[in-house]
Tab-separated table of C-alpha atoms in Angstrom:
chain	number	residue	atom	x	y	z
A	1	MET	CA	93.048	105.274	118.459
A	2	SER	CA	96.612	103.788	117.577
A	3	PHE	CA	99.174	103.599	120.344
A	4	ALA	CA	102.919	104.477	120.088
A	5	ASP	CA	105.278	101.236	119.470
A	6	PRO	CA	108.076	101.958	121.879
A	7	THR	CA	110.660	100.479	118.900
A	8	THR	CA	109.647	103.258	116.495
A	9	LEU	CA	110.218	106.200	118.702
A	10	PRO	CA	113.004	108.843	117.873
A	11	ASP	CA	116.157	108.027	119.258
A	12	ASP	CA	116.641	111.700	120.561
A	13	LEU	CA	113.244	111.938	122.169
A	14	ILE	CA	114.964	112.201	125.450
A	15	LYS	CA	118.177	113.502	126.081
A	16	ASP	CA	120.699	115.061	128.315
A	17	GLY	CA	121.435	118.511	127.307
A	18	SER	CA	124.134	121.243	128.096
A	19	ASP	CA	124.547	125.075	127.724
A	20	ALA	CA	126.549	124.235	124.714
A	21	SER	CA	123.791	122.191	123.133
A	22	PHE	CA	120.681	124.231	124.309
A	23	MET	CA	120.271	126.309	120.894
A	24	ALA	CA	120.244	123.149	118.818
A	25	ASP	CA	118.324	120.732	121.362
A	26	VAL	CA	115.825	123.218	122.858
A	27	VAL	CA	115.563	126.159	120.877
A	28	GLU	CA	115.951	125.211	117.117
A	29	ALA	CA	114.205	122.003	117.858
A	30	SER	CA	111.050	123.787	119.279
A	31	LYS	CA	110.354	125.007	116.163
A	32	ILE	CA	109.615	121.783	114.800
A	33	GLN	CA	107.693	120.206	117.840
A	34	PRO	CA	107.394	121.179	121.561
A	35	VAL	CA	110.373	120.553	123.694
A	36	LEU	CA	110.196	120.110	127.437
A	37	VAL	CA	113.368	120.949	129.445
A	38	ASP	CA	113.972	119.468	132.899
A	39	PHE	CA	116.349	121.417	134.961
A	40	TRP	CA	117.756	119.359	137.687
A	41	ALA	CA	120.463	118.365	139.931
A	42	THR	CA	122.060	115.304	141.297
A	43	TRP	CA	121.574	115.989	144.619
A	44	CYS	CA	117.624	117.257	144.456
A	45	GLY	CA	115.309	114.640	145.651
A	46	PRO	CA	112.011	115.685	144.007
A	47	CYS	CA	114.141	115.651	140.838
A	48	ARG	CA	114.665	111.982	141.467
A	49	THR	CA	110.755	111.745	141.529
A	50	LEU	CA	109.981	113.952	138.778
A	51	THR	CA	112.434	113.045	135.905
A	52	PRO	CA	111.287	109.213	135.497
A	53	MET	CA	107.589	110.472	135.630
A	54	LEU	CA	108.332	112.808	132.873
A	55	GLU	CA	110.344	110.180	130.880
A	56	LYS	CA	107.260	108.187	130.741
A	57	ALA	CA	104.596	110.812	130.021
A	58	VAL	CA	107.309	111.924	126.876
A	59	ARG	CA	107.170	108.493	125.750
A	60	ALA	CA	103.450	107.924	126.026
A	61	ALA	CA	103.041	111.058	124.018
A	62	GLY	CA	104.543	108.944	121.185
A	63	GLY	CA	107.033	111.702	119.630
A	64	ALA	CA	104.473	114.504	119.988
A	65	VAL	CA	106.794	116.333	122.505
A	66	LYS	CA	110.664	116.034	123.293
A	67	LEU	CA	112.592	116.100	126.588
A	68	VAL	CA	115.849	117.936	127.429
A	69	LYS	CA	117.264	117.390	130.647
A	70	ILE	CA	119.781	119.922	132.186
A	71	ASP	CA	122.009	119.609	135.274
A	72	VAL	CA	122.116	122.999	136.601
A	73	ASP	CA	125.286	122.370	138.602
A	74	LYS	CA	127.092	121.606	135.340
A	75	ASN	CA	125.123	123.959	132.856
A	76	PRO	CA	124.245	127.185	135.105
A	77	ALA	CA	124.148	129.644	131.846
A	78	TYR	CA	120.492	128.992	130.381
A	79	ALA	CA	118.898	128.218	133.813
A	80	GLY	CA	120.140	131.700	135.255
A	81	GLN	CA	118.719	133.449	131.893
A	82	LEU	CA	115.244	131.614	132.646
A	83	ARG	CA	115.491	132.653	136.440
A	84	VAL	CA	115.478	129.258	137.619
A	85	GLN	CA	115.418	129.935	141.448
A	86	SER	CA	114.486	126.191	142.575
A	87	ILE	CA	114.486	122.743	141.103
A	88	PRO	CA	113.260	120.932	139.666
A	89	THR	CA	111.886	123.260	137.215
A	90	VAL	CA	110.244	122.272	133.885
A	91	TYR	CA	110.100	124.783	130.851
A	92	ALA	CA	108.133	124.121	127.696
A	93	PHE	CA	109.682	125.635	124.568
A	94	VAL	CA	107.485	126.198	121.516
A	95	ASP	CA	108.542	127.829	118.355
A	96	GLY	CA	112.264	128.833	119.881
A	97	GLN	CA	110.438	130.455	122.932
A	98	PRO	CA	109.474	129.369	126.672
A	99	ALA	CA	105.802	129.037	126.470
A	100	ASP	CA	104.698	127.537	129.647
A	101	GLY	CA	106.319	125.845	132.647
A	102	PHE	CA	106.182	124.493	136.442
A	103	GLN	CA	108.275	123.954	139.500
A	104	GLY	CA	108.289	120.856	141.819
A	105	ALA	CA	107.404	116.949	141.621
A	106	VAL	CA	103.835	117.120	140.315
A	107	PRO	CA	101.609	114.400	139.934
A	108	GLU	CA	101.509	112.033	136.887
A	109	SER	CA	97.838	113.578	136.200
A	110	GLN	CA	99.018	117.158	136.165
A	111	LEU	CA	101.758	115.881	133.669
A	112	ARG	CA	99.653	114.387	130.987
A	113	ALA	CA	97.491	117.057	131.316
A	114	PHE	CA	100.570	119.621	130.831
A	115	ILE	CA	101.624	117.507	127.707
A	116	ASP	CA	98.031	117.596	126.603
A	117	LYS	CA	97.760	121.417	126.459
A	118	LEU	CA	100.940	121.746	125.101
A	119	THR	CA	100.543	119.452	121.743
A	120	GLY	CA	96.837	120.062	121.485
A	121	GLY	CA	96.121	116.445	121.629
A	122	VAL	CA	95.926	113.496	124.102
A	123	SER	CA	98.872	111.138	125.251
A	124	ALA	CA	98.633	107.647	123.756
A	125	ASP	CA	97.627	106.113	127.083
A	126	SER	CA	95.357	108.901	128.334
A	127	ASP	CA	91.944	107.449	127.423
A	128	ILE	CA	92.795	104.284	128.733
A	129	GLU	CA	93.752	105.503	132.078
A	130	GLN	CA	90.951	107.730	132.549
A	131	LEU	CA	88.587	104.615	131.639
A	132	MET	CA	90.293	102.266	134.048
A	133	SER	CA	89.912	104.719	136.754
A	134	MET	CA	86.300	105.084	135.906
A	135	GLY	CA	85.729	101.533	135.950
A	136	GLU	CA	87.548	100.893	139.106
A	137	GLU	CA	85.422	103.708	140.840
A	138	SER	CA	81.981	102.428	138.853
A	139	LEU	CA	82.994	98.706	140.644
A	140	ALA	CA	83.590	100.210	143.874
A	141	LEU	CA	80.066	102.147	144.205
A	142	ASN	CA	78.661	98.858	142.985
A	143	ASP	CA	77.745	100.435	139.501
A	144	LEU	CA	78.374	97.175	137.617
A	145	GLY	CA	76.739	98.747	134.562
A	146	GLY	CA	79.118	101.663	134.550
A	147	ALA	CA	82.136	99.542	135.191
A	148	ALA	CA	81.218	96.967	132.499
A	149	GLN	CA	80.948	99.855	129.912
A	150	ALA	CA	84.348	101.248	131.179
A	151	PHE	CA	86.448	98.156	130.878
A	152	ALA	CA	84.584	97.096	127.833
A	153	GLN	CA	85.734	100.342	126.134
A	154	VAL	CA	89.354	99.620	127.110
A	155	MET	CA	89.243	96.363	125.645
A	156	THR	CA	88.061	97.907	122.555
A	157	LEU	CA	90.564	100.415	122.264
A	158	GLU	CA	93.443	98.061	123.650
A	159	PRO	CA	92.583	93.988	123.006
A	160	GLY	CA	94.309	92.025	125.410
A	161	HIS	CA	94.728	94.910	128.223
A	162	GLU	CA	94.894	92.481	131.228
A	163	GLY	CA	93.577	94.973	133.835
A	164	ALA	CA	90.350	95.650	131.701
A	165	ILE	CA	90.293	91.874	131.296
A	166	ALA	CA	90.207	91.330	135.107
A	167	GLY	CA	88.198	94.123	135.615
A	168	MET	CA	85.335	92.805	133.626
A	169	ALA	CA	85.709	89.488	135.238
A	170	ARG	CA	85.151	91.261	138.545
A	171	VAL	CA	81.863	92.875	137.374
A	172	TYR	CA	80.733	89.345	136.532
A	173	LEU	CA	82.041	88.060	139.860
A	174	ALA	CA	80.219	90.526	141.445
A	175	ASP	CA	77.223	90.003	139.759
A	176	GLY	CA	77.288	86.496	140.970
A	177	ASP	CA	78.228	84.780	137.428
A	178	ALA	CA	81.069	82.934	138.094
A	179	ASP	CA	80.964	80.795	134.741
A	180	GLN	CA	81.065	84.529	132.582
A	181	ALA	CA	83.797	85.679	135.054
A	182	ARG	CA	85.851	82.437	134.668
A	183	GLN	CA	85.590	82.673	130.394
A	184	THR	CA	86.652	86.210	130.595
A	185	ILE	CA	89.736	85.609	132.898
A	186	ALA	CA	90.871	83.210	130.303
A	187	MET	CA	91.384	85.896	127.902
A	188	ALA	CA	94.747	86.820	129.903
A	189	PRO	CA	97.637	84.938	129.301
A	190	ALA	CA	97.859	81.809	131.425
A	191	ASP	CA	101.338	82.965	133.173
A	192	SER	CA	100.200	86.517	133.579
A	193	LYS	CA	101.872	88.316	136.337
A	194	ASN	CA	99.160	91.034	136.675
A	195	ALA	CA	97.908	91.193	140.316
A	196	GLN	CA	94.306	91.771	139.493
A	197	VAL	CA	94.300	88.763	137.129
A	198	GLN	CA	95.891	86.697	139.701
A	199	SER	CA	93.579	87.793	142.272
A	200	VAL	CA	90.400	86.839	140.064
A	201	ARG	CA	92.032	83.490	139.317
A	202	ALA	CA	92.352	83.036	142.891
A	203	GLN	CA	88.775	84.169	143.807
A	204	LEU	CA	87.389	81.822	141.243
A	205	SER	CA	89.741	79.006	142.675
A	206	LEU	CA	88.042	79.797	146.253
A	207	ALA	CA	84.670	79.953	144.681
A	208	SER	CA	85.238	76.415	143.067
A	209	ALA	CA	86.439	74.686	146.341
A	210	ALA	CA	83.285	75.851	148.412
A	211	PRO	CA	81.910	72.858	150.437
A	212	GLY	CA	78.342	71.629	150.078
A	213	GLY	CA	77.097	72.394	153.663
A	214	ALA	CA	75.616	75.869	154.451
A	215	SER	CA	77.671	78.387	156.424
A	216	ALA	CA	75.101	78.374	159.129
A	217	GLU	CA	75.497	74.715	159.512
A	218	LEU	CA	79.208	75.044	159.657
A	219	GLU	CA	79.222	77.793	162.238
A	220	ALA	CA	77.190	75.712	164.508
A	221	ARG	CA	79.688	72.882	164.336
A	222	VAL	CA	82.216	74.853	165.009
A	223	ALA	CA	80.530	76.628	168.029
A	224	ALA	CA	79.694	73.088	169.342
A	225	ASP	CA	83.515	72.028	169.114
A	226	PRO	CA	86.322	74.653	168.492
A	227	SER	CA	88.864	71.924	167.969
A	228	ASP	CA	87.119	70.535	164.833
A	229	HIS	CA	89.558	71.932	162.279
A	230	GLN	CA	87.774	70.242	159.282
A	231	ALA	CA	84.317	72.094	160.103
A	232	ARG	CA	86.431	75.473	160.525
A	233	TYR	CA	88.580	74.983	157.352
A	234	ASP	CA	85.064	73.885	155.597
A	235	LEU	CA	83.484	77.124	156.885
A	236	SER	CA	86.515	79.440	155.916
A	237	LEU	CA	85.812	77.914	152.203
A	238	ALA	CA	82.256	78.730	152.432
A	239	GLN	CA	83.096	82.386	153.621
A	240	ALA	CA	85.565	82.924	150.866
A	241	ALA	CA	82.926	81.734	148.231
A	242	ALA	CA	80.496	84.371	149.577
A	243	GLY	CA	82.929	87.015	149.099
A	244	ASP	CA	83.774	87.139	153.180
A	245	LEU	CA	87.443	87.182	152.870
A	246	GLN	CA	88.149	88.698	156.066
A	247	GLY	CA	85.972	85.849	157.671
A	248	ALA	CA	87.637	83.223	155.721
A	249	VAL	CA	90.990	84.661	157.146
A	250	ASP	CA	89.900	84.843	160.613
A	251	SER	CA	88.633	81.245	160.640
A	252	LEU	CA	92.009	79.548	158.991
A	253	LEU	CA	94.269	81.863	161.361
A	254	ALA	CA	92.468	80.121	163.951
A	255	ILE	CA	93.389	76.730	162.633
A	256	VAL	CA	96.813	77.627	162.359
A	257	ALA	CA	96.955	79.171	165.887
A	258	ALA	CA	95.629	75.955	167.267
A	259	ASP	CA	97.674	73.497	165.129
A	260	ARG	CA	99.967	75.119	162.512
A	261	GLU	CA	100.972	71.625	161.129
A	262	TRP	CA	97.177	70.323	160.812
A	263	ASN	CA	96.664	68.243	157.524
A	264	ASP	CA	99.921	68.975	156.231
A	265	GLN	CA	99.606	72.878	156.788
A	266	THR	CA	96.219	73.078	154.706
A	267	ALA	CA	95.196	76.056	156.447
A	268	ARG	CA	98.206	77.699	156.193
A	269	LYS	CA	98.313	77.148	152.315
A	270	GLN	CA	94.878	78.481	151.876
A	271	LEU	CA	95.524	81.566	153.313
A	272	LEU	CA	97.912	82.393	150.746
A	273	THR	CA	95.203	81.874	148.349
A	274	VAL	CA	92.627	84.302	150.237
A	275	PHE	CA	95.750	86.885	150.416
A	276	GLU	CA	95.982	86.648	146.651
A	277	ALA	CA	92.401	86.728	146.140
A	278	ALA	CA	92.143	89.925	148.233
A	279	GLY	CA	95.026	91.717	146.776
A	280	PRO	CA	98.604	91.674	147.898
A	281	ALA	CA	98.258	95.419	148.841
A	282	SER	CA	94.819	95.191	150.635
A	283	GLU	CA	94.329	95.566	154.030
A	284	ILE	CA	92.892	92.006	154.455
A	285	ALA	CA	96.229	90.904	153.008
A	286	ARG	CA	98.537	93.074	154.829
A	287	ASP	CA	96.888	92.640	158.352
A	288	GLY	CA	96.455	88.904	157.728
A	289	ARG	CA	100.081	88.225	156.916
A	290	ARG	CA	100.960	90.501	160.141
A	291	ARG	CA	98.886	88.067	162.262
A	292	LEU	CA	100.174	84.900	160.516
A	293	SER	CA	103.820	86.095	161.217
A	294	SER	CA	102.993	86.794	165.005
A	295	ILE	CA	101.539	83.105	165.306
A	296	LEU	CA	104.437	81.435	163.462
A	297	PHE	CA	107.291	83.381	165.046
A	298	ALA	CA	105.475	83.646	168.507
């Protein structure tokens, strides 16, 4: 599959239209390729949601369809002729005539399907998005084979796709193969800002820091002496290495609550790595940050 290069897309792929230019921009242009007409207004909240998604979808289609945006307050004539009763309203013109349309701010998936139907093809990134969704769903169901297949397909279609690289590394981590996960994530740029790449690297960092003692032994030491912060810290490392990130957060927060300056704030610093491993948007990270704030600012 070839992908659209944004630098080679036509300058008039997306433009602001008017009643005066409607015949040229929409009717005549649609005789060459489909044209979407986005009827909107500055005061329309849903328009502010839909229009950026429309622009993204049109660019992703790689020039297969154009977009003309019409401010109905400034240009009421054609909106009236087409009986636009609410906004946002989108009409698709083909061969000089309105061929399809919809009202309201619809999801991105529906936009892509609308454009695919209109152009008789598939938008440039549609396959990759679907495969990534399949991979994530399979991984969530612990279907490691299915997840690996989906992420591998994405890497074939788009070598260097950081989400797919991270996804494949997560498959290896879930399978207990940290060495292969480390080799895979090394395919992503060292300075990657991708949240999933950073999460995998944080998980690998946690795994490599695991102490030699068994969790049961460390738990016994903590139970015998709750003020033994080193034992509790080592327990948090063992918990994180075993994938129990919630347990690691609980252990580290217990240290911070008892002595926030312990060992040059080592527990607090380690919490940030655990949050990154869990994912910034995860419930573990969000809840942990809330609890940390309540301790620090109590």
